[in-house]
Each structure stands twice: as structure tokens, then as C-alpha cells.
Short mmCIF file of the C-alpha atoms (twelve columns), coordinates in Angstrom:
data_MODEL
# 
_entry.id   MODEL 
# 
loop_
_atom_site.group_PDB 
_atom_site.id 
_atom_site.type_symbol 
_atom_site.label_atom_id 
_atom_site.label_alt_id 
_atom_site.label_comp_id 
_atom_site.label_asym_id 
_atom_site.label_seq_id 
_atom_site.Cartn_x 
_atom_site.Cartn_y 
_atom_site.Cartn_z 
_atom_site.pdbx_PDB_model_num 
ATOM 1   C CA . UNK A 1   -25.937 3.032   -0.404  1 
ATOM 2   C CA . UNK A 2   -22.786 2.728   1.719   1 
ATOM 3   C CA . UNK A 3   -19.272 2.942   0.296   1 
ATOM 4   C CA . UNK A 4   -15.720 2.207   1.414   1 
ATOM 5   C CA . UNK A 5   -12.155 3.143   0.468   1 
ATOM 6   C CA . UNK A 6   -9.843  0.300   1.457   1 
ATOM 7   C CA . UNK A 7   -6.461  1.592   0.271   1 
ATOM 8   C CA . UNK A 8   -5.209  4.621   2.196   1 
ATOM 9   C CA . UNK A 9   -1.747  5.716   3.334   1 
ATOM 10  C CA . UNK A 10  -0.965  7.978   6.284   1 
ATOM 11  C CA . UNK A 11  2.184   9.885   7.163   1 
ATOM 12  C CA . UNK A 12  3.333   6.711   8.929   1 
ATOM 13  C CA . UNK A 13  4.398   5.493   5.483   1 
ATOM 14  C CA . UNK A 14  4.553   7.655   2.352   1 
ATOM 15  C CA . UNK A 15  1.324   9.617   2.665   1 
ATOM 16  C CA . UNK A 16  1.304   13.253  3.738   1 
ATOM 17  C CA . UNK A 17  -1.825  13.278  5.933   1 
ATOM 18  C CA . UNK A 18  -2.167  12.219  9.548   1 
ATOM 19  C CA . UNK A 19  -4.621  9.444   10.436  1 
ATOM 20  C CA . UNK A 20  -6.798  12.081  12.100  1 
ATOM 21  C CA . UNK A 21  -6.990  14.204  8.956   1 
ATOM 22  C CA . UNK A 22  -7.739  11.179  6.796   1 
ATOM 23  C CA . UNK A 23  -10.670 10.278  9.022   1 
ATOM 24  C CA . UNK A 24  -12.123 13.761  8.535   1 
ATOM 25  C CA . UNK A 25  -11.471 13.596  4.772   1 
ATOM 26  C CA . UNK A 26  -13.273 10.251  4.595   1 
ATOM 27  C CA . UNK A 27  -16.264 11.543  6.521   1 
ATOM 28  C CA . UNK A 28  -16.336 14.576  4.220   1 
ATOM 29  C CA . UNK A 29  -16.327 12.231  1.222   1 
ATOM 30  C CA . UNK A 30  -19.416 10.509  2.653   1 
ATOM 31  C CA . UNK A 31  -17.645 7.189   3.142   1 
ATOM 32  C CA . UNK A 32  -18.850 4.635   5.674   1 
ATOM 33  C CA . UNK A 33  -15.617 2.667   5.974   1 
ATOM 34  C CA . UNK A 34  -11.889 3.003   5.312   1 
ATOM 35  C CA . UNK A 35  -8.846  0.794   5.763   1 
ATOM 36  C CA . UNK A 36  -5.465  2.155   6.777   1 
ATOM 37  C CA . UNK A 37  -2.935  0.307   4.599   1 
ATOM 38  C CA . UNK A 38  0.478   1.828   5.190   1 
ATOM 39  C CA . UNK A 39  3.540   0.258   3.603   1 
ATOM 40  C CA . UNK A 40  4.976   -2.347  5.985   1 
ATOM 41  C CA . UNK A 41  3.724   -0.300  8.948   1 
ATOM 42  C CA . UNK A 42  0.704   -0.506  11.263  1 
ATOM 43  C CA . UNK A 43  1.283   2.647   13.352  1 
ATOM 44  C CA . UNK A 44  -1.568  4.589   11.718  1 
ATOM 45  C CA . UNK A 45  -4.334  2.141   12.579  1 
ATOM 46  C CA . UNK A 46  -4.918  2.888   16.270  1 
ATOM 47  C CA . UNK A 47  -4.918  6.702   15.927  1 
ATOM 48  C CA . UNK A 48  -7.370  6.478   13.017  1 
ATOM 49  C CA . UNK A 49  -9.739  4.311   15.057  1 
ATOM 50  C CA . UNK A 50  -9.517  6.744   17.979  1 
ATOM 51  C CA . UNK A 51  -10.137 9.734   15.706  1 
ATOM 52  C CA . UNK A 52  -13.146 8.060   14.100  1 
ATOM 53  C CA . UNK A 53  -14.841 7.637   17.458  1 
ATOM 54  C CA . UNK A 54  -17.660 5.591   15.979  1 
ATOM 55  C CA . UNK A 55  -18.390 8.115   13.214  1 
ATOM 56  C CA . UNK A 56  -16.557 6.020   10.629  1 
ATOM 57  C CA . UNK A 57  -15.622 2.350   10.455  1 
ATOM 58  C CA . UNK A 58  -11.842 1.879   10.294  1 
ATOM 59  C CA . UNK A 59  -10.414 -1.507  9.317   1 
ATOM 60  C CA . UNK A 60  -6.920  -2.599  10.287  1 
ATOM 61  C CA . UNK A 61  -4.742  -3.114  7.247   1 
ATOM 62  C CA . UNK A 62  -1.275  -3.091  5.751   1 
ATOM 63  C CA . UNK A 63  0.370   -3.060  2.319   1 
ATOM 64  C CA . UNK A 64  3.281   -5.476  2.364   1 
ATOM 65  C CA . UNK A 65  6.155   -5.275  -0.078  1 
ATOM 66  C CA . UNK A 66  7.330   -8.400  -1.881  1 
ATOM 67  C CA . UNK A 67  9.269   -9.274  -5.013  1 
ATOM 68  C CA . UNK A 68  8.801   -11.808 -7.811  1 
ATOM 69  C CA . UNK A 69  11.179  -12.176 -10.769 1 
ATOM 70  C CA . UNK A 70  12.730  -8.797  -9.993  1 
ATOM 71  C CA . UNK A 71  9.345   -7.039  -9.924  1 
ATOM 72  C CA . UNK A 72  8.034   -5.317  -6.805  1 
ATOM 73  C CA . UNK A 73  4.668   -6.763  -5.758  1 
ATOM 74  C CA . UNK A 74  2.329   -5.280  -3.150  1 
ATOM 75  C CA . UNK A 75  0.028   -7.460  -1.064  1 
ATOM 76  C CA . UNK A 76  -2.717  -5.815  0.968   1 
ATOM 77  C CA . UNK A 77  -3.737  -7.394  4.257   1 
ATOM 78  C CA . UNK A 78  -7.148  -6.667  5.792   1 
ATOM 79  C CA . UNK A 79  -8.542  -7.246  9.286   1 
ATOM 80  C CA . UNK A 80  -5.097  -8.083  10.650  1 
ATOM 81  C CA . UNK A 81  -4.130  -8.434  14.308  1 
ATOM 82  C CA . UNK A 82  -1.910  -5.382  14.740  1 
ATOM 83  C CA . UNK A 83  -0.697  -6.532  18.186  1 
ATOM 84  C CA . UNK A 84  0.898   -9.818  17.036  1 
ATOM 85  C CA . UNK A 85  4.457   -9.681  18.461  1 
ATOM 86  C CA . UNK A 86  6.319   -11.819 15.882  1 
ATOM 87  C CA . UNK A 87  4.639   -9.802  13.124  1 
ATOM 88  C CA . UNK A 88  5.698   -6.530  14.744  1 
ATOM 89  C CA . UNK A 89  9.271   -7.822  15.063  1 
ATOM 90  C CA . UNK A 90  9.321   -8.694  11.360  1 
ATOM 91  C CA . UNK A 91  8.003   -5.230  10.447  1 
ATOM 92  C CA . UNK A 92  10.738  -3.631  12.565  1 
ATOM 93  C CA . UNK A 93  13.322  -5.570  10.583  1 
ATOM 94  C CA . UNK A 94  11.743  -4.325  7.363   1 
ATOM 95  C CA . UNK A 95  12.057  -0.724  8.569   1 
ATOM 96  C CA . UNK A 96  15.768  -1.242  9.212   1 
ATOM 97  C CA . UNK A 97  16.176  -2.533  5.654   1 
ATOM 98  C CA . UNK A 98  14.319  0.536   4.346   1 
ATOM 99  C CA . UNK A 99  16.847  2.830   6.052   1 
ATOM 100 C CA . UNK A 100 19.811  0.990   4.531   1 
ATOM 101 C CA . UNK A 101 18.086  1.123   1.155   1 
ATOM 102 C CA . UNK A 102 17.836  4.929   1.275   1 
ATOM 103 C CA . UNK A 103 21.569  5.244   1.948   1 
ATOM 104 C CA . UNK A 104 22.321  3.025   -1.060  1 
ATOM 105 C CA . UNK A 105 19.928  4.988   -3.298  1 
ATOM 106 C CA . UNK A 106 21.634  8.216   -2.286  1 
ATOM 107 C CA . UNK A 107 25.002  6.724   -3.230  1 
ATOM 108 C CA . UNK A 108 23.621  5.859   -6.661  1 
ATOM 109 C CA . UNK A 109 22.136  9.331   -7.063  1 
ATOM 110 C CA . UNK A 110 25.542  10.820  -6.173  1 
ATOM 111 C CA . UNK A 111 27.081  8.853   -9.066  1 
ATOM 112 C CA . UNK A 112 24.376  10.356  -11.290 1 
ATOM 113 C CA . UNK A 113 25.515  13.850  -10.198 1 
ATOM 114 C CA . UNK A 114 22.413  14.405  -8.072  1 
ATOM 115 C CA . UNK A 115 23.720  14.631  -4.503  1 
ATOM 116 C CA . UNK A 116 21.103  14.077  -1.800  1 
ATOM 117 C CA . UNK A 117 21.725  13.943  1.934   1 
ATOM 118 C CA . UNK A 118 19.899  10.855  3.285   1 
ATOM 119 C CA . UNK A 119 18.894  12.863  6.345   1 
ATOM 120 C CA . UNK A 120 16.752  15.125  4.147   1 
ATOM 121 C CA . UNK A 121 14.760  12.066  3.119   1 
ATOM 122 C CA . UNK A 122 14.461  10.748  6.676   1 
ATOM 123 C CA . UNK A 123 13.290  14.157  7.896   1 
ATOM 124 C CA . UNK A 124 10.603  14.248  5.211   1 
ATOM 125 C CA . UNK A 125 9.485   10.717  6.101   1 
ATOM 126 C CA . UNK A 126 9.002   11.448  9.808   1 
ATOM 127 C CA . UNK A 127 7.227   9.922   11.656  1 
ATOM 128 C CA . UNK A 128 6.741   6.929   9.386   1 
ATOM 129 C CA . UNK A 129 8.309   4.377   7.044   1 
ATOM 130 C CA . UNK A 130 10.768  5.861   4.601   1 
ATOM 131 C CA . UNK A 131 10.295  4.916   0.956   1 
ATOM 132 C CA . UNK A 132 10.864  5.864   -2.659  1 
ATOM 133 C CA . UNK A 133 8.106   8.452   -2.717  1 
ATOM 134 C CA . UNK A 134 10.050  10.420  -0.095  1 
ATOM 135 C CA . UNK A 135 13.142  10.215  -2.312  1 
ATOM 136 C CA . UNK A 136 11.074  11.426  -5.264  1 
ATOM 137 C CA . UNK A 137 9.745   14.384  -3.289  1 
ATOM 138 C CA . UNK A 138 13.274  15.422  -2.284  1 
ATOM 139 C CA . UNK A 139 14.390  15.187  -5.920  1 
ATOM 140 C CA . UNK A 140 11.537  17.537  -6.830  1 
ATOM 141 C CA . UNK A 141 12.431  19.911  -3.986  1 
ATOM 142 C CA . UNK A 142 16.026  20.069  -5.226  1 
ATOM 143 C CA . UNK A 143 14.968  20.755  -8.806  1 
ATOM 144 C CA . UNK A 144 16.461  17.562  -10.228 1 
ATOM 145 C CA . UNK A 145 13.053  16.589  -11.631 1 
ATOM 146 C CA . UNK A 146 9.786   18.415  -12.188 1 
ATOM 147 C CA . UNK A 147 7.454   15.811  -10.678 1 
ATOM 148 C CA . UNK A 148 7.566   12.720  -8.502  1 
ATOM 149 C CA . UNK A 149 6.380   10.752  -11.524 1 
ATOM 150 C CA . UNK A 150 9.425   11.874  -13.482 1 
ATOM 151 C CA . UNK A 151 11.650  10.784  -10.594 1 
ATOM 152 C CA . UNK A 152 10.242  7.264   -10.793 1 
ATOM 153 C CA . UNK A 153 10.356  7.023   -14.578 1 
ATOM 154 C CA . UNK A 154 13.894  8.347   -14.964 1 
ATOM 155 C CA . UNK A 155 15.717  7.350   -11.794 1 
ATOM 156 C CA . UNK A 156 14.101  5.376   -8.974  1 
ATOM 157 C CA . UNK A 157 11.520  3.146   -10.667 1 
ATOM 158 C CA . UNK A 158 12.110  -0.610  -10.782 1 
ATOM 159 C CA . UNK A 159 14.267  -0.246  -13.919 1 
ATOM 160 C CA . UNK A 160 15.851  3.085   -12.969 1 
ATOM 161 C CA . UNK A 161 19.596  3.616   -12.465 1 
ATOM 162 C CA . UNK A 162 19.137  4.570   -8.799  1 
ATOM 163 C CA . UNK A 163 16.728  1.768   -7.918  1 
ATOM 164 C CA . UNK A 164 17.583  -0.458  -4.971  1 
ATOM 165 C CA . UNK A 165 15.519  -3.518  -4.089  1 
ATOM 166 C CA . UNK A 166 14.291  -3.689  -0.512  1 
ATOM 167 C CA . UNK A 167 13.305  -6.475  1.847   1 
ATOM 168 C CA . UNK A 168 13.558  -9.763  -0.064  1 
ATOM 169 C CA . UNK A 169 10.170  -11.263 0.742   1 
ATOM 170 C CA . UNK A 170 8.286   -13.387 -1.750  1 
ATOM 171 C CA . UNK A 171 4.567   -12.829 -2.359  1 
ATOM 172 C CA . UNK A 172 3.915   -16.233 -0.787  1 
ATOM 173 C CA . UNK A 173 5.754   -15.186 2.381   1 
ATOM 174 C CA . UNK A 174 3.790   -11.915 2.556   1 
ATOM 175 C CA . UNK A 175 0.544   -13.843 2.098   1 
ATOM 176 C CA . UNK A 176 1.530   -16.311 4.812   1 
ATOM 177 C CA . UNK A 177 2.327   -13.498 7.258   1 
ATOM 178 C CA . UNK A 178 -1.045  -11.864 6.639   1 
ATOM 179 C CA . UNK A 179 -2.836  -15.174 7.155   1 
ATOM 180 C CA . UNK A 180 -0.783  -15.799 10.307  1 
ATOM 181 C CA . UNK A 181 -2.112  -12.589 11.875  1 
ATOM 182 C CA . UNK A 182 -5.693  -13.437 10.968  1 
ATOM 183 C CA . UNK A 183 -5.918  -11.232 7.897   1 
ATOM 184 C CA . UNK A 184 -7.189  -11.525 4.338   1 
ATOM 185 C CA . UNK A 185 -4.398  -11.189 1.710   1 
ATOM 186 C CA . UNK A 186 -5.340  -9.245  -1.427  1 
ATOM 187 C CA . UNK A 187 -3.299  -8.485  -4.553  1 
ATOM 188 C CA . UNK A 188 -2.894  -4.707  -4.870  1 
ATOM 189 C CA . UNK A 189 -3.296  -2.684  -8.118  1 
ATOM 190 C CA . UNK A 190 -3.067  -5.687  -10.479 1 
ATOM 191 C CA . UNK A 191 -2.897  -3.473  -13.593 1 
ATOM 192 C CA . UNK A 192 0.772   -2.883  -12.743 1 
ATOM 193 C CA . UNK A 193 1.714   -6.532  -13.194 1 
ATOM 194 C CA . UNK A 194 3.952   -7.208  -16.210 1 
ATOM 195 C CA . UNK A 195 2.713   -9.734  -18.748 1 
ATOM 196 C CA . UNK A 196 5.087   -12.456 -17.530 1 
ATOM 197 C CA . UNK A 197 3.448   -12.518 -14.079 1 
ATOM 198 C CA . UNK A 198 -0.088  -13.878 -13.995 1 
ATOM 199 C CA . UNK A 199 -2.851  -13.958 -11.393 1 
ATOM 200 C CA . UNK A 200 -2.699  -17.755 -11.226 1 
ATOM 201 C CA . UNK A 201 0.753   -17.469 -9.623  1 
ATOM 202 C CA . UNK A 202 -0.736  -15.597 -6.671  1 
ATOM 203 C CA . UNK A 203 -3.726  -17.920 -6.417  1 
ATOM 204 C CA . UNK A 204 -1.279  -20.805 -5.972  1 
ATOM 205 C CA . UNK A 205 0.480   -18.775 -3.270  1 
ATOM 206 C CA . UNK A 206 -2.777  -18.388 -1.326  1 
ATOM 207 C CA . UNK A 207 -4.025  -14.933 -2.321  1 
ATOM 208 C CA . UNK A 208 -7.667  -14.503 -1.319  1 
ATOM 209 C CA . UNK A 209 -8.666  -11.288 -3.077  1 
ATOM 210 C CA . UNK A 210 -7.891  -8.860  -5.869  1 
ATOM 211 C CA . UNK A 211 -8.091  -5.058  -5.878  1 
ATOM 212 C CA . UNK A 212 -10.445 -4.628  -8.835  1 
ATOM 213 C CA . UNK A 213 -11.614 -1.120  -7.895  1 
ATOM 214 C CA . UNK A 214 -8.609  1.216   -8.109  1 
ATOM 215 C CA . UNK A 215 -8.057  4.877   -8.917  1 
ATOM 216 C CA . UNK A 216 -5.973  4.099   -12.014 1 
ATOM 217 C CA . UNK A 217 -8.050  1.203   -13.341 1 
ATOM 218 C CA . UNK A 218 -10.266 1.881   -16.332 1 
ATOM 219 C CA . UNK A 219 -13.802 0.518   -16.288 1 
ATOM 220 C CA . UNK A 220 -12.776 -2.250  -18.672 1 
ATOM 221 C CA . UNK A 221 -9.836  -3.183  -16.432 1 
ATOM 222 C CA . UNK A 222 -12.102 -3.275  -13.396 1 
ATOM 223 C CA . UNK A 223 -14.514 -5.535  -15.238 1 
ATOM 224 C CA . UNK A 224 -11.642 -7.787  -16.296 1 
ATOM 225 C CA . UNK A 225 -10.380 -8.132  -12.727 1 
ATOM 226 C CA . UNK A 226 -13.881 -8.793  -11.430 1 
ATOM 227 C CA . UNK A 227 -14.153 -11.638 -13.944 1 
ATOM 228 C CA . UNK A 228 -10.804 -12.986 -12.724 1 
ATOM 229 C CA . UNK A 229 -12.068 -12.819 -9.145  1 
ATOM 230 C CA . UNK A 230 -15.115 -14.820 -10.149 1 
ATOM 231 C CA . UNK A 231 -13.018 -17.341 -12.086 1 
ATOM 232 C CA . UNK A 232 -10.624 -18.021 -9.208  1 
ATOM 233 C CA . UNK A 233 -13.044 -17.573 -6.323  1 
ATOM 234 C CA . UNK A 234 -11.365 -14.408 -5.042  1 
ATOM 235 C CA . UNK A 235 -12.789 -11.564 -3.003  1 
ATOM 236 C CA . UNK A 236 -13.080 -8.144  -4.653  1 
ATOM 237 C CA . UNK A 237 -11.724 -5.054  -2.895  1 
ATOM 238 C CA . UNK A 238 -10.839 -1.530  -3.923  1 
ATOM 239 C CA . UNK A 239 -9.531  1.830   -2.903  1 
ATOM 240 C CA . UNK A 240 -8.054  5.115   -4.006  1 
ATOM 241 C CA . UNK A 241 -4.438  4.486   -2.903  1 
ATOM 242 C CA . UNK A 242 -4.637  7.926   -1.311  1 
ATOM 243 C CA . UNK A 243 -1.264  9.420   -0.367  1 
ATOM 244 C CA . UNK A 244 -2.546  12.901  0.449   1 
ATOM 245 C CA . UNK A 245 -0.726  15.704  -1.348  1 
ATOM 246 C CA . UNK A 246 1.981   13.290  -2.520  1 
ATOM 247 C CA . UNK A 247 -0.440  11.787  -5.046  1 
ATOM 248 C CA . UNK A 248 -3.049  14.381  -5.945  1 
ATOM 249 C CA . UNK A 249 -4.697  12.219  -8.595  1 
ATOM 250 C CA . UNK A 250 -5.771  9.676   -5.957  1 
ATOM 251 C CA . UNK A 251 -7.793  11.627  -3.423  1 
ATOM 252 C CA . UNK A 252 -9.581  9.747   -0.681  1 
ATOM 253 C CA . UNK A 253 -13.008 8.639   -1.829  1 
ATOM 254 C CA . UNK A 254 -12.132 8.799   -5.517  1 
ATOM 255 C CA . UNK A 255 -12.917 5.096   -5.526  1 
ATOM 256 C CA . UNK A 256 -16.275 4.183   -4.000  1 
ATOM 257 C CA . UNK A 257 -16.247 0.481   -3.216  1 
ATOM 258 C CA . UNK A 258 -19.761 -0.792  -2.459  1 
ATOM 259 C CA . UNK A 259 -19.930 -1.769  1.219   1 
ATOM 260 C CA . UNK A 260 -21.162 -5.252  0.330   1 
ATOM 261 C CA . UNK A 261 -17.530 -6.132  -0.445  1 
ATOM 262 C CA . UNK A 262 -16.517 -5.163  3.107   1 
ATOM 263 C CA . UNK A 263 -19.217 -7.468  4.425   1 
ATOM 264 C CA . UNK A 264 -17.824 -10.295 2.297   1 
ATOM 265 C CA . UNK A 265 -14.336 -9.694  3.728   1 
ATOM 266 C CA . UNK A 266 -15.717 -10.011 7.233   1 
ATOM 267 C CA . UNK A 267 -17.712 -13.129 6.376   1 
ATOM 268 C CA . UNK A 268 -14.608 -14.874 5.045   1 
ATOM 269 C CA . UNK A 269 -12.571 -13.906 8.095   1 
ATOM 270 C CA . UNK A 270 -15.275 -15.281 10.384  1 
ATOM 271 C CA . UNK A 271 -15.228 -18.580 8.497   1 
ATOM 272 C CA . UNK A 272 -11.444 -18.761 8.806   1 
ATOM 273 C CA . UNK A 273 -11.628 -18.242 12.556  1 
ATOM 274 C CA . UNK A 274 -14.364 -20.825 13.128  1 
# 
């Protein structure tokens, strides 16, 4: 039986592994297919495809950041056109917002008596998109917290005193962008949604799939999300959310998504194009 991992981050966002290393890790995990889904960044796709050289199927993907009712929402996009110029221009704007966000977070951390030079964070993020996980890793390096998880819980999570919202895109806008570049929009890690935000909201916005298989979903949660997918006519996807050494509990291949779900993604995209 063939398996896939459709949620993987490279060092072009907040992962620690290069696309080339991730390809080798995936082959070692006996996967047939992966998707590169960096945060608001598509730079890791082409090098992963080159590194795979036909040994592994690599799908183009992205994880776009949106916000609803003050809650950060992630929308995965699969089989996207990563050469679409207006899309690339929008992503460039998002990267500029990310940089400004880091400066503001550092100002808030300074007020909390935890001085951090923004350049330390940018250096750690090279060559990719800078994000909160890079801030968390610097806080660990400086001894302000013991783990990246503690950094999120105490300081930089959505309710933390050093949190700064980023690019103000709605889930509907993220979904529309993904559809515009020929992709399939999928709601990422739905277990993180607060009780006041429901799947129906995203269905109305045009979401086409739900990430039922996920490294932090229990079996009962996975079953629940599969039932939701069936109820609303959504595709099912899944992945580890691998970030390399930055998230040791989510190693590549920890989630084995049956390849039949990849085939269904492709079938839907073909119907959309025809």
C-alpha cells in the first residue's frame, strides 16, 4: 500500500531541514508522496522536486495564514501553480509584513524584560519566512524559556502578551487565492479551532477539504473529522506537520495518509480545470 505525508515545512519557512534532506527523510520513511507546505512561501517546492528526481512524488503546496474573530487560521493549498505572478507578488507582501511583525514582537518582549535583537531571529530564519517558531527558538537559546512550547503558551501564542497579529487575510480570501492559482484549499489541523468557530463557516467560504489525518489528532478526532468531510462533501487529507528538529514530535512520515486520498485530490483538480 502507498502512503503520503501532505504537510511538511522546509527551512524556507519555520522548518529546520532543507528540501533535499526532507526528500531523503521521506524516502527513508517509505513514503510515495509528499507535499511541501511552507508558511506563505513556495520557495521549497522546486528544489524538492529536483532532489526527488522521480524517486518520490512531490506535490506543490502552501500553508496560508488567515484570521477569523481574532483566531489564526491556516489554510493548506495543494497542486497550486507556483509561477503565478500576482500570487507571488501577494506572498512577497506577506513576507514584508512578517518582518515588521518580528520587530513589534521584540518591542513587546523588551517590555517584558526579555530583550531580543530582531536580527538574531532573522539570522535563524534564513533563508526562509520568519515566524513565531523562530522567535520561540531564540527565547529558548537565551534561556528565557525551557521549550518552544513554553514560549507559545506564556508569551507568543495567540493570547500571549507578546503576540502580534500578522497579515490580515480572511480565510475566504486565502481560499480564493488558492483557487485562483488552480489549487485545492484544505482546512489545516482542525482540532485547534475554538468552539465558537465551526466547520460550516469554512464550507461557506469555499473550503474543499479537511486535514483529518494529523500528528496531534487522536483516532477519535480523526474519525470525527472524516465524518464531517463526508457530511459536507469535503476531501480528506493529512500529514505530520513536520518542522524537522523544531518540532520533534512530528517527524516526517509519522502520519501515513493512504495514497487514495492523493488520487482524489488530483481527480477534483482535473474536474475543476475541465
